[in-house]
Every structure is written in C-alpha cells, then in structure tokens.
Coordinates of C-alpha atoms in Angstrom, one line a residue:
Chain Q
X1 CA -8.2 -21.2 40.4
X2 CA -5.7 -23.4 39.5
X3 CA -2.6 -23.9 41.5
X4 CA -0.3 -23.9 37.8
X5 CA -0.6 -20.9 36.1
X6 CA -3.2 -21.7 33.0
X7 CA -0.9 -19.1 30.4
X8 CA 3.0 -18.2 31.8
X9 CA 4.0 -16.4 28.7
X10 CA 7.8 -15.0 30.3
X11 CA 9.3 -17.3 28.2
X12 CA 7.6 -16.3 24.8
X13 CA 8.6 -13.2 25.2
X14 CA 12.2 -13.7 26.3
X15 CA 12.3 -15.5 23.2
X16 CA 10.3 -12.9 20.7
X17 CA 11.3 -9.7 22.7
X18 CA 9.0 -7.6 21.4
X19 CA 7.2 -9.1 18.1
X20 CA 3.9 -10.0 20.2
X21 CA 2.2 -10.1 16.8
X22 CA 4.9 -13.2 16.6
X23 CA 3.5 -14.3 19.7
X24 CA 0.2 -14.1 19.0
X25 CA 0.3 -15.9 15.8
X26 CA 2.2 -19.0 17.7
X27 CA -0.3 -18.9 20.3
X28 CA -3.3 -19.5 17.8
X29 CA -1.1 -22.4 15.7
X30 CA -0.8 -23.8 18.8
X31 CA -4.6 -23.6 20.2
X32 CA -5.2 -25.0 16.5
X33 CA -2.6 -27.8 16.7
X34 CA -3.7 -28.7 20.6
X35 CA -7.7 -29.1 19.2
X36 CA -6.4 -31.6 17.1
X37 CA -4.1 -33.8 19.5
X38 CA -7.5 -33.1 22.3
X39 CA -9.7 -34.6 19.7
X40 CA -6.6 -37.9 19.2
X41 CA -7.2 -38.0 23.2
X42 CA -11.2 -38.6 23.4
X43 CA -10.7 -40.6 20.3
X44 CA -8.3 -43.1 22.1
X45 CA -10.4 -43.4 25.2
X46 CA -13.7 -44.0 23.2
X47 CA -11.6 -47.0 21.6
X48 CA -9.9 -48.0 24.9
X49 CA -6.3 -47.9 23.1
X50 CA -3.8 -46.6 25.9
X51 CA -1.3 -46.2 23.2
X52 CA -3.2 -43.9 21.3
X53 CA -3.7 -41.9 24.6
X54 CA -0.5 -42.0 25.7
X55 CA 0.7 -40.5 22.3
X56 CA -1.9 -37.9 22.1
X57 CA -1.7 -36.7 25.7
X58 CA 2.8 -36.5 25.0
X59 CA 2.0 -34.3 21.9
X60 CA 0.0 -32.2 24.0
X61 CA 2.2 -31.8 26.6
X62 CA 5.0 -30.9 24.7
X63 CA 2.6 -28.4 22.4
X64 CA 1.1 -26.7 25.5
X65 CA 4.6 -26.2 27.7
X66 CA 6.2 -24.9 24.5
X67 CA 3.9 -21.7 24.9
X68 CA 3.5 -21.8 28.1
X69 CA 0.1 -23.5 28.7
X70 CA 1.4 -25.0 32.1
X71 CA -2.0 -26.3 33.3
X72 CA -2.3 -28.0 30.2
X73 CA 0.9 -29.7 30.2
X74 CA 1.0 -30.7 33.7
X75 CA -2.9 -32.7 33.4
X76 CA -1.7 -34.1 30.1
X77 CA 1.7 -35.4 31.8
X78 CA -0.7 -37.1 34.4
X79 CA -2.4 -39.0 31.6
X80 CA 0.6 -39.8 29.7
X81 CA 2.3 -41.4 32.9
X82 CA -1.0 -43.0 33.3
X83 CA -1.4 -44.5 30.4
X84 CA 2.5 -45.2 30.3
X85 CA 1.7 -47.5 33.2
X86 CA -1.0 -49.1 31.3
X87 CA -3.2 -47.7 33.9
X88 CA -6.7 -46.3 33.0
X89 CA -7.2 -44.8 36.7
X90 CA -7.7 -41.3 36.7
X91 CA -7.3 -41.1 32.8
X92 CA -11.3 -40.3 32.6
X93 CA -11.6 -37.6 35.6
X94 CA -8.2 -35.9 33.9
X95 CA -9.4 -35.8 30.8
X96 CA -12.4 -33.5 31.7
X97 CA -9.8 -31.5 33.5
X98 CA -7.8 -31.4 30.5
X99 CA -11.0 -29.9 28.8
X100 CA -11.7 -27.2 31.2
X101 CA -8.3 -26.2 31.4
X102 CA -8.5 -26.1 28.0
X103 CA -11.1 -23.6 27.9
X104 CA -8.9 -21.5 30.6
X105 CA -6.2 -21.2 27.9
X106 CA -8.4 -20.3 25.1
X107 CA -9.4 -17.6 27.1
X108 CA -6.4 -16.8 28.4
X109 CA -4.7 -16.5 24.7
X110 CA -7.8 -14.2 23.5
X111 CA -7.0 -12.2 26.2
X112 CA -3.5 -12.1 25.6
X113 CA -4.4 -11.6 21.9
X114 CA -6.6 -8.2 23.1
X115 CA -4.0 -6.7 25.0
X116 CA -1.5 -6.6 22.4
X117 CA -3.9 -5.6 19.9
Chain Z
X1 CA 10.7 -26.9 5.7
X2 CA 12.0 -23.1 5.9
X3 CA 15.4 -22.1 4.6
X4 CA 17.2 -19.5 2.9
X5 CA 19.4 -19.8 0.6
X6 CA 22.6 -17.3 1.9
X7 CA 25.5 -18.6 3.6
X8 CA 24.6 -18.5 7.3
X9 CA 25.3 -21.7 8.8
X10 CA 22.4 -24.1 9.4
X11 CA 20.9 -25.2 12.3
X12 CA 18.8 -28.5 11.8
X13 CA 15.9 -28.6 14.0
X14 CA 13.5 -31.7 13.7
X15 CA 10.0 -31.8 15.5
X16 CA 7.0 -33.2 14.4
X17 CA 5.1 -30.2 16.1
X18 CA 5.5 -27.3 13.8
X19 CA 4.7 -25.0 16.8
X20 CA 7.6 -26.4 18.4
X21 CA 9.7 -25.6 15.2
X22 CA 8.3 -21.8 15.1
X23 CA 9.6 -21.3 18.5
X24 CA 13.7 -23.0 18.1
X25 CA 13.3 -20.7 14.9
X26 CA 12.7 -17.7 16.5
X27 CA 15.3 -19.0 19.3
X28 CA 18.1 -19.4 17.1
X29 CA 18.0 -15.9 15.6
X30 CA 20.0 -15.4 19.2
X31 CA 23.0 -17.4 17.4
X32 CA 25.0 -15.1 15.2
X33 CA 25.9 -16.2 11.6
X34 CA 23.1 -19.2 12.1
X35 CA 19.8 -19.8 10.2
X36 CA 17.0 -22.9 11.3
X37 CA 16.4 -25.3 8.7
X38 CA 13.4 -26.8 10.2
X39 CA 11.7 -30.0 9.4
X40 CA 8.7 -32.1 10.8
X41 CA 9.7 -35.0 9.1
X42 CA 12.7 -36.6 9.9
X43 CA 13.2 -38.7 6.8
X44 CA 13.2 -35.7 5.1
X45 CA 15.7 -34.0 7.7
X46 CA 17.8 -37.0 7.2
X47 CA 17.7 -36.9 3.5
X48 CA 18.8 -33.1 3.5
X49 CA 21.6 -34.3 5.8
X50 CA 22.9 -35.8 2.5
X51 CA 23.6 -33.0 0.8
X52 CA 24.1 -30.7 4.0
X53 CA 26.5 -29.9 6.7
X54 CA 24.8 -28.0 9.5
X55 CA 26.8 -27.0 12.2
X56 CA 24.0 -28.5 15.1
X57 CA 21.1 -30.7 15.2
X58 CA 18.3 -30.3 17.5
X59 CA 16.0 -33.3 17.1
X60 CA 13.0 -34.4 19.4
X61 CA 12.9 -37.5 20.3
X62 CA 9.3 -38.4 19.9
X63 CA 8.6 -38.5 16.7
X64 CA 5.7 -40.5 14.2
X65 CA 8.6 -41.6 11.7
X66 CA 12.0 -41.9 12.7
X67 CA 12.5 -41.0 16.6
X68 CA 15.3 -39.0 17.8
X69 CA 17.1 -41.6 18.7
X70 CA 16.6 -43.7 15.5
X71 CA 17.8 -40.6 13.8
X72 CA 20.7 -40.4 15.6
X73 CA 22.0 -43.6 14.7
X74 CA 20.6 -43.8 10.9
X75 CA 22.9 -40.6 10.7
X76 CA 26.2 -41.2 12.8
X77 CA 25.6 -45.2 10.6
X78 CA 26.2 -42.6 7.5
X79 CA 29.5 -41.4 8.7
X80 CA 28.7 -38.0 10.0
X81 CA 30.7 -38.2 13.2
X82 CA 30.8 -34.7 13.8
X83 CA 28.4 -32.4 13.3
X84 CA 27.1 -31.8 16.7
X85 CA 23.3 -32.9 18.1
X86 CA 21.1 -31.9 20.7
X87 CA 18.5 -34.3 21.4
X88 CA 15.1 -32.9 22.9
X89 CA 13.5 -35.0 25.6
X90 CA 9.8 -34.4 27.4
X91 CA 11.3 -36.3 30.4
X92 CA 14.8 -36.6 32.3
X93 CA 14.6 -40.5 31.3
X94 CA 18.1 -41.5 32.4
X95 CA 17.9 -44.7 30.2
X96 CA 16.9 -43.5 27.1
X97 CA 19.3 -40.3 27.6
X98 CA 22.5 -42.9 27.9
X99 CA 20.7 -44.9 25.2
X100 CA 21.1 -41.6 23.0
X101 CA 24.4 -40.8 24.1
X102 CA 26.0 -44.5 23.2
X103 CA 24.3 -43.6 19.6
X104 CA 25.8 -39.9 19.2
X105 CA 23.6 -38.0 20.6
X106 CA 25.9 -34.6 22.2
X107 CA 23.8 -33.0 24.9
X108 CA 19.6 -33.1 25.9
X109 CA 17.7 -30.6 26.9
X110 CA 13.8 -30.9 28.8
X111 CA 11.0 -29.6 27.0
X112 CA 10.0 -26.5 27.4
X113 CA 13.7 -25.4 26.4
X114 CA 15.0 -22.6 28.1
X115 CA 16.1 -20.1 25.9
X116 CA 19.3 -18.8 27.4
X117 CA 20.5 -22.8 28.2
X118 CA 19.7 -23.5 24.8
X119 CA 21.8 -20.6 23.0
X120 CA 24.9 -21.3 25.6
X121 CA 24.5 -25.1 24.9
X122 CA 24.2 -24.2 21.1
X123 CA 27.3 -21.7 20.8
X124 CA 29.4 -24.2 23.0
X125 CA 28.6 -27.1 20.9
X126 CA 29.7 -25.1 17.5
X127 CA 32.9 -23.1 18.8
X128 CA 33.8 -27.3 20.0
X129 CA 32.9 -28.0 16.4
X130 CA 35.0 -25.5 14.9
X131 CA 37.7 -26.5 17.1
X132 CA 37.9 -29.7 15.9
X133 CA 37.5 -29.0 12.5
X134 CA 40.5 -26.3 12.4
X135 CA 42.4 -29.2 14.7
X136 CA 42.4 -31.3 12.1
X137 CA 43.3 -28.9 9.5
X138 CA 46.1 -28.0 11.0
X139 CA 47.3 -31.8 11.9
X140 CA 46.2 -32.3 7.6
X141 CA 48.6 -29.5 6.9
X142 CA 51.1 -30.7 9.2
X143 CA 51.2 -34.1 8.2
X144 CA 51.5 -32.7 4.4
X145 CA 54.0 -30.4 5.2
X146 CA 55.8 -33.4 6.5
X147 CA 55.4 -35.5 3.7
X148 CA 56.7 -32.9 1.2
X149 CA 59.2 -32.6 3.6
X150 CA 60.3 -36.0 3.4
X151 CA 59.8 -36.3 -0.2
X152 CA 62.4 -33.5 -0.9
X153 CA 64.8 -35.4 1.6
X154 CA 64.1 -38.9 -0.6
X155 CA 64.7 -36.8 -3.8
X156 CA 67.7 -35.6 -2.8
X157 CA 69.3 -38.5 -1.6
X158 CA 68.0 -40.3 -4.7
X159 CA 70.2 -37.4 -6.7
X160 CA 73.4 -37.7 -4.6
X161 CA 73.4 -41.4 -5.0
X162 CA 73.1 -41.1 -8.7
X163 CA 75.7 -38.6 -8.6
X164 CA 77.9 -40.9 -6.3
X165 CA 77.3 -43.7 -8.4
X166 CA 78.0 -42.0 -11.8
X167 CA 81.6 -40.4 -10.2
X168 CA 82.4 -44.7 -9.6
X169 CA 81.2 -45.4 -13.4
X170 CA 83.6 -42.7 -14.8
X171 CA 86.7 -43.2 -12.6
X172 CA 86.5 -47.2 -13.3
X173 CA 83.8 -48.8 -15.3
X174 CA 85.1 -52.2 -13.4
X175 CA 84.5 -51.0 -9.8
X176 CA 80.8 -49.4 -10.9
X177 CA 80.0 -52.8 -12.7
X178 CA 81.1 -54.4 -9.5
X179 CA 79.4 -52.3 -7.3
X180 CA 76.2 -52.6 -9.4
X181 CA 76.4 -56.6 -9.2
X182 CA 77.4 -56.9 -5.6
X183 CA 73.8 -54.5 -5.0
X184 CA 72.0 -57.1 -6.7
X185 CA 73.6 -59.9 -5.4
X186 CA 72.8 -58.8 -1.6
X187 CA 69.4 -57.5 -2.3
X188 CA 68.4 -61.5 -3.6
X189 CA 70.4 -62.7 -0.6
X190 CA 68.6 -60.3 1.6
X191 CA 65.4 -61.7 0.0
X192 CA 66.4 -65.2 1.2
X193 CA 67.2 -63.9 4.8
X194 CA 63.6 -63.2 5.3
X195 CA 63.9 -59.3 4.6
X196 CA 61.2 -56.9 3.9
X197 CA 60.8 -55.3 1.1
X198 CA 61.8 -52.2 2.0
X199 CA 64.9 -53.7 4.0
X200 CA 65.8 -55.1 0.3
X201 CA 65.6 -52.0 -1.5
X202 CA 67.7 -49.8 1.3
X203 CA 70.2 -52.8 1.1
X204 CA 70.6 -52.9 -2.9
X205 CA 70.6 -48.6 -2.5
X206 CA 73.2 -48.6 -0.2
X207 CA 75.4 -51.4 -1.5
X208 CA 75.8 -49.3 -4.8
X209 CA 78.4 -47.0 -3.5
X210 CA 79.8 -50.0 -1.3
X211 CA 83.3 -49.4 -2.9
X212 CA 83.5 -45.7 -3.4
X213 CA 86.6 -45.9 -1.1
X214 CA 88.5 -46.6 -4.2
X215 CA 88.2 -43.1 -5.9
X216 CA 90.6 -41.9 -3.7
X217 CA 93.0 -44.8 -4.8
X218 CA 96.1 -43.6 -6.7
X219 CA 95.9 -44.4 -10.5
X220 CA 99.0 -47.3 -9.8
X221 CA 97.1 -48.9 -7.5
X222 CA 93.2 -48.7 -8.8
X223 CA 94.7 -49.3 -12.6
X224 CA 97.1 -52.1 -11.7
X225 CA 97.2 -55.1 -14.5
X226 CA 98.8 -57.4 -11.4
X227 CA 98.4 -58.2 -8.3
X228 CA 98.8 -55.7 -5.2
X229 CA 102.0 -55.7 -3.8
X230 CA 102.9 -54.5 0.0
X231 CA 102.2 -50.8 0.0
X232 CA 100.3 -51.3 -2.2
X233 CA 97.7 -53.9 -0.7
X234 CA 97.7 -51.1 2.2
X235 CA 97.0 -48.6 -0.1
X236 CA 93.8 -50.3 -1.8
X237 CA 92.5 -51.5 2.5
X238 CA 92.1 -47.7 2.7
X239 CA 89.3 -47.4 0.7
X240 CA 87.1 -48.6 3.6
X241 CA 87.7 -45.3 5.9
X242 CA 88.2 -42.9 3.2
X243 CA 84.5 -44.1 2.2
X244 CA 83.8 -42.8 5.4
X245 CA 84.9 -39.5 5.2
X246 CA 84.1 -39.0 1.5
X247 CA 80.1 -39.7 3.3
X248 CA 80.5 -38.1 6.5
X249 CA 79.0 -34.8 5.5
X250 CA 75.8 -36.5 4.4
X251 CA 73.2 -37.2 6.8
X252 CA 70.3 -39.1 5.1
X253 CA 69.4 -42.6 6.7
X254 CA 70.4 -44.1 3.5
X255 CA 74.0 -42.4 2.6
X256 CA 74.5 -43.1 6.5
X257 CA 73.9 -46.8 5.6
X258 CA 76.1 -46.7 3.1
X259 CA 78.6 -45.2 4.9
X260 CA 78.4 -48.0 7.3
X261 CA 78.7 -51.0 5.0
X262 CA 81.4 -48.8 2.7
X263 CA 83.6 -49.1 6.3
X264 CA 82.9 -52.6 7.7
X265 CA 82.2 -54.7 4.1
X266 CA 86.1 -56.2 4.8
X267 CA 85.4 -57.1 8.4
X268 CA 85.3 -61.0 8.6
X269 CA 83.0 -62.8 11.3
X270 CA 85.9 -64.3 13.2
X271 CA 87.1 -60.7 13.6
X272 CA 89.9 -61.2 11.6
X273 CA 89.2 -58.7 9.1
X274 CA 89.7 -54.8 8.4
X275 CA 89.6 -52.1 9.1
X276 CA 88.6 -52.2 12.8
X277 CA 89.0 -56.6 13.4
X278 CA 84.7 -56.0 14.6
X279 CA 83.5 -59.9 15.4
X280 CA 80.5 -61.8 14.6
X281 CA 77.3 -59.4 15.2
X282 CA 78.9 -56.6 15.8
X283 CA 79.4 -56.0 12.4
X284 CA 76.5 -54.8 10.7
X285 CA 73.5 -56.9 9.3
X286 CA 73.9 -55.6 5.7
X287 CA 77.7 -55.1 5.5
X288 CA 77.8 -58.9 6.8
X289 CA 75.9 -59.5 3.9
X290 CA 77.6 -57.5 1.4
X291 CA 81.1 -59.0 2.0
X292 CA 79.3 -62.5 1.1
X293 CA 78.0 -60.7 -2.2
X294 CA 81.0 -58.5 -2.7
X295 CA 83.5 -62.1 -2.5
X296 CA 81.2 -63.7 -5.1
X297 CA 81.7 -61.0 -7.5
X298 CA 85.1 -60.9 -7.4
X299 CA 86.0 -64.6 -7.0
X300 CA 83.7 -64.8 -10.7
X301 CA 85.3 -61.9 -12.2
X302 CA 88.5 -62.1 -14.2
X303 CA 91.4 -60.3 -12.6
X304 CA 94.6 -59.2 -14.6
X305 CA 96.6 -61.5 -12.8
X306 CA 94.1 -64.6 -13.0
X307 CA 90.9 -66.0 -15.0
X308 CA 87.4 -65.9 -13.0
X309 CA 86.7 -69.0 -11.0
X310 CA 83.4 -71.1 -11.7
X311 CA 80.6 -70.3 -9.9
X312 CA 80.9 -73.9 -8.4
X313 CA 84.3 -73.1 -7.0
X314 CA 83.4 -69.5 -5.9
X315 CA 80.5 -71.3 -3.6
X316 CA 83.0 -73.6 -2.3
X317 CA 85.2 -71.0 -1.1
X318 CA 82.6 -69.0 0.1
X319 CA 80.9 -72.2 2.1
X320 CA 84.3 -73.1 3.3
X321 CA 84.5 -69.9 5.2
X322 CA 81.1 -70.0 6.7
X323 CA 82.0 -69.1 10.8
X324 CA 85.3 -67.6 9.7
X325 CA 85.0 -65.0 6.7
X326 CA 81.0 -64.8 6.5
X327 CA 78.2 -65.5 9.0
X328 CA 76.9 -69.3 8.4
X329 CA 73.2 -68.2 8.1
X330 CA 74.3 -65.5 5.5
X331 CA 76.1 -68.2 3.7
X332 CA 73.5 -70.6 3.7
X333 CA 71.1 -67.5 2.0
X334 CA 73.4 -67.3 -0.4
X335 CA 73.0 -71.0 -1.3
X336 CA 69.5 -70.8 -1.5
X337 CA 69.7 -67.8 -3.4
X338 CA 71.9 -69.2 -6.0
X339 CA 69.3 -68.9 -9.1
X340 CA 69.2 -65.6 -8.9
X341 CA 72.7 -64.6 -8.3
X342 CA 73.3 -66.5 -11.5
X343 CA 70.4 -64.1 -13.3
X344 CA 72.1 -61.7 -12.3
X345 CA 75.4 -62.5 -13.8
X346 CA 73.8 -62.9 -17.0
X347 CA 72.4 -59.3 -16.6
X348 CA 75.8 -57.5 -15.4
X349 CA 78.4 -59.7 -16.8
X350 CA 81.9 -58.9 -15.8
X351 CA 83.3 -58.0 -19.4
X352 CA 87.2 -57.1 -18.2
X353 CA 89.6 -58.6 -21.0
X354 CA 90.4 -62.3 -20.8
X355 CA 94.4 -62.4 -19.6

C-alpha cells in the first residue's frame, strides 16, 4: 500500500457538505480530464519533449490534489520537478507508478461512487 | 463560463482545468452576497473584465493562454487598480510569487486550496475593498462639499465687491472712475513685476475699492471745486483708516486685501507717508504698487483747481520719486508698462470738466 493516501476526500466534503451526488459528479470530470492529461504524459515521453512532460504531469498534479487523489499528485510532482530539471531520470519508472496509481484512484472513486449510491 | 444574471457580486475565477473551476464554485457559495463567474480562458476572463467589476479575482497561474501572471499585468496595464486578486500557485515559488506581487497580484494560495483559508482570505480581501471604495467616497464628497463651499465664499465676495463698488459709483462717479483706472493700472504693472495670473486678478479685485475711505468724507470736502485746505486735507487723509473699519467686519481673503491696500496706499517708501509712516517693505507688495498706480491717475486727471499733466510729466514725477514716494523696482514696472497704462486711459478716460 502506498504511504500517501490514493483518495483523501475530507476536503471535498468540507467543501460540498453533504451534496455527494456533487461529489461524485466532480470526481468522474476529473478521472475524465486526468485520462486525457495521462495520455499528454506517455505522448511526451514517446517524443522525448520534456516540456510536453513537464506540462502534462503540472496539469495532473493540480487535477488530482484538487479532489484529493494525493498519490497521484505527489508521483506527478516527481516528474514535473524532474522534467523541470531537464532531467529524464526517474521520469520512465514514475510514470508506470503514475499508471498504477492511477488504477488505485479509479477504484477508489468507484467505490466512493457505490457507497453514496 | 457560468453566470447568473442577479445582482450578487462576482467572483472571477480563471483556471484552465474546469474541475478546478467546479470546485472554487462550489467554494465560494461560502461567501455571502457572491456568485463565481468562472472561465478557462483567460482572454475571455480578461475581455469580461471590460465590461465587469468583480469584487475578487482568483486566477491560476499556469495557464495555455495568458498565465496568471500575464494576466495580472494585461489587467492592472488597463487601469483596474483595485479590484482585488488572488493568484493560485502549484508551488511556494518565492520568485515568481514577488514577481506577481510587483505586477498586482494581492495574496497566493498553494494548490489544493484550503477551503476555510480561502473564504477568510476571500472576505478579507473584499471588506478591504469596500473599505477603500467608501474611503474614497467619502474624501469625493468631502472634497465636493468643500468646493461648493468655497464657491459660495467666492460668490459672495464677488457680490459684496460689486455692492462696494456700486455705493463708490453713486456717491462720486469721479472717485469710482478713479478707482476703476487705478485697478487697471496696477493689475498691467503687476503684470510687468513678474506676477501670476492669479496675483493680477486679486490685485485689480482688490484695488477697486482702494478709495472707499472717501464715502465717509463730508460733502465739503469730497465735493470741493478747490484745493484742500488745513482741516480739511486732514479730513480727506482719513479715508485710509475709515476704509478699514468700513471692511473690518468682512473676512474673505480678498475684502481683507483690500482692506490692507485701502489703509497703507498713502504710505511712501521712505516712510514718510500716512497713515502709520510704514518704510520700504514693510508696506505691502500691492499697496506699494497701488500708490504708483493711484499717483498716475490722479497726476493725468484734471482737478478743479488745475488741468491734468501729460503723461510725460506724470512719469517724470513719478521716476523722480523712485526710493522716496514709490519702490524703484515698482517704478521701473511702471515704465515698462507704459503701453498699456496708456490703453487704459483711452478705455476709462477721466471726463471731469475742463477748468
């Protein structure tokens, strides 16, 4: 298990109270919106472009902490800083943990979504 | 973009991350009286700017079009100076946060934004705008107040001169023709002296009513076809202090000039005049200068008891008492203003009867 929690959703619901429904829908905009900045992220490292990693992996840091997808956001800052540094090292190995931890938020939304169903 | 159309105030939030926009959305509902106006462009955010006032502006700073930053600047370049903004970083990055700051920028918060700093930070930075704004309402209305104030002083001044000088015109036509060139005369030698323009005009104000002294002159003495005789020479040196006291109850800048050169207008530079024997500067500028005017009116008007003198002579006699009579630099701004004082004549002519 991960050290950072993969879904800390305190804050969503200090901000929504109790409109989970509200909640929900955000997460899955979000999941939706993070496919799309994931897919940026391979896309740059296929073409070797650190700036097109670097932006990629800032938009999905600031998507993921804004619901609280902490695991997400902390691998992506790695990357970013990386790529920042115009440093590839460590950009390939996070990236597959960005993927798998990925996966742990997909499944940690759906099961978010079923308990407030 | 999302926005109603009632009169809450706006809140402008700008992220290119629309997630990002349905969570400040949901956050500002916390803000009473306060609707989001959200945008992921900020082109567009800055074109609504044009037509909007928001009382706060969140804005990310990483942005495809314009940055936060950018934006910033494009809209405190504009002129909006105070409509509040919070810029929203990913990092603490000290440089780019005093970057921001030198550009406008009011206060940053670190994504993910904490709810309860960002509604403090929010309803901090518009009660500070509110502030200011009813500040300078009040210092608008304030400086109005004052300016109507003043105008209603100016305007009544303006009325009690005319009222002043109309009293001189009925008692004797003579004295309020004199009074009327010797203004003129003093205002172009003022002109010479280096003046301003508004030095000018108080001067040629004040020296209107330089001789209203005289009203209070008995009939025999302020009717006299002769010349002024013991008692009565005495009699017409009054009208210097009762100027004075005929002025004292006013208390306007200008009718306080006036009274001033009404007093010491007879007081000669070698201190050998009336009615106090004052010396050189201690007389006042402008009734230094209108006892130069006031001596070249009536040297080239006609008196009962003798014909005007030419100008050529008048300027003689006043030259010859530069240093004694009249201030030397005074005299020499007379000189030089000599084209005009002859204008002059030609506009207010003396017109008493030949002898």
């Amino acid at each position: 298990m991960p050290d950072t929690p993969t879904l800390e959703i305190s804050r969503l619901e200090e901000i929504f109270e109790d409109d989970t429904a509200g909640i929900a829908e955000l997460l899955d905009a979000a999941m939706q919106t993070g496919a799309g900045h994931q897919a940026a992220l391979r896309e740059g490292i296929g073409r070797g472009e650190l700036d097109g990693v670097m932006r990629a992996a800032h938009a999905i840091k600031g998507s993921s902490a804004n619901i609280g997808g902490n695991e997400v956001a902390a691998i992506a800052a790695r990357i970013e800083n990386a790529a920042r540094a115009n440093s590839w090292e460590g950009i390939d190995a996070d990236a597959r943990a960005l993927d798998a931890a990925y996966e742990r938020l997909r499944t940690a939304v759906a099961a978010y979504r079923a308990s407030v169903a | 973009m999302s926005a109603n159309t009632h009169a809450l105030s706006k809140i402008l939030v700008i992220d290119d991350v629309q997630t990002n926009l349905t969570v400040f959305s949901k956050v500002v509902t916390q803000i009473p009286e306060t609707e989001a106006v959200c945008f992921t462009s900020s082109r567009e955010a800055l074109a609504w700017c044009a037509a909007n006032d928001p009382v706060l502006i969140i804005v990310d700073q990483n942005m495809p079009e314009l940055s936060g930053i950018e934006f910033i600047s494009e809209l405190r370049s504009r002129g909006n100076a105070a409509t509040p903004i919070v810029m929203i970083t990913g990092t603490a990055d000290k440089e780019l946060q005093r970057d921001a700051l030198k550009r406008g920028a009011s206060a940053f918060l670190n994504k993910p934004v904490d709810p309860v700093a960002f509604v403090s930070l929010a309803r901090n930075l518009i009660a500070l705008r509110g502030a200011r704004f009813e500040s300078m309402a009040k210092a608008g209305a304030a400086q109005a107040d004052q300016h109507a104030l003043n105008d209603a002083v100016f305007a009544v001044e303006r009325s009690a001169f005319d009222s002043l000088v109309k009293i001189i015109d009925l008692r004797d036509p003579r004295t309020g023709d004199h009074c009327r060139r010797v203004a003129m005369f003093a205002e172009a030698i003022g002109g010479r002296m280096g003046f301003s323009q508004i030095e000018r005009s108080q001067l040629a104000q004040a020296a209107r009513i330089h001789d209203i002294g005289k009203l209070s002159m008995p009939d025999r003495v302020l009717y006299k076809n002769g010349r002024l005789m013991g008692d009565e020479r005495n009699a017409a040196k009054k009208h210097v202090t009762d100027a004075v006291e005929m002025l004292a109850a006013f208390n306007t800048p200008l009718l306080k000039l006036a009274s001033e050169i009404a007093h010491f207008h007879h007081e000669r530079f070698d201190g050998s005049g009336y009615p106090v024997g004052l010396q050189g500067v201690a007389i006042p500028l402008f009734a230094r200068v209108v006892a130069v005017a006031d001596t070249f009116s009536a040297l080239t008007s006609r008196r009962p008891w003798r014909d005007a003198a030419s100008v050529s002579i008048a300027v003689e006699q006043i030259e010859k008492e530069a240093g004694f009579g009249f201030e030397p630099r005074i005299v020499g701004a007379f000189r030089d203003a000599m084209p005009d004082l002859l204008d002059i004549r030609a506009e207010v002519p003396d017109l008493a009867p030949a002898t």
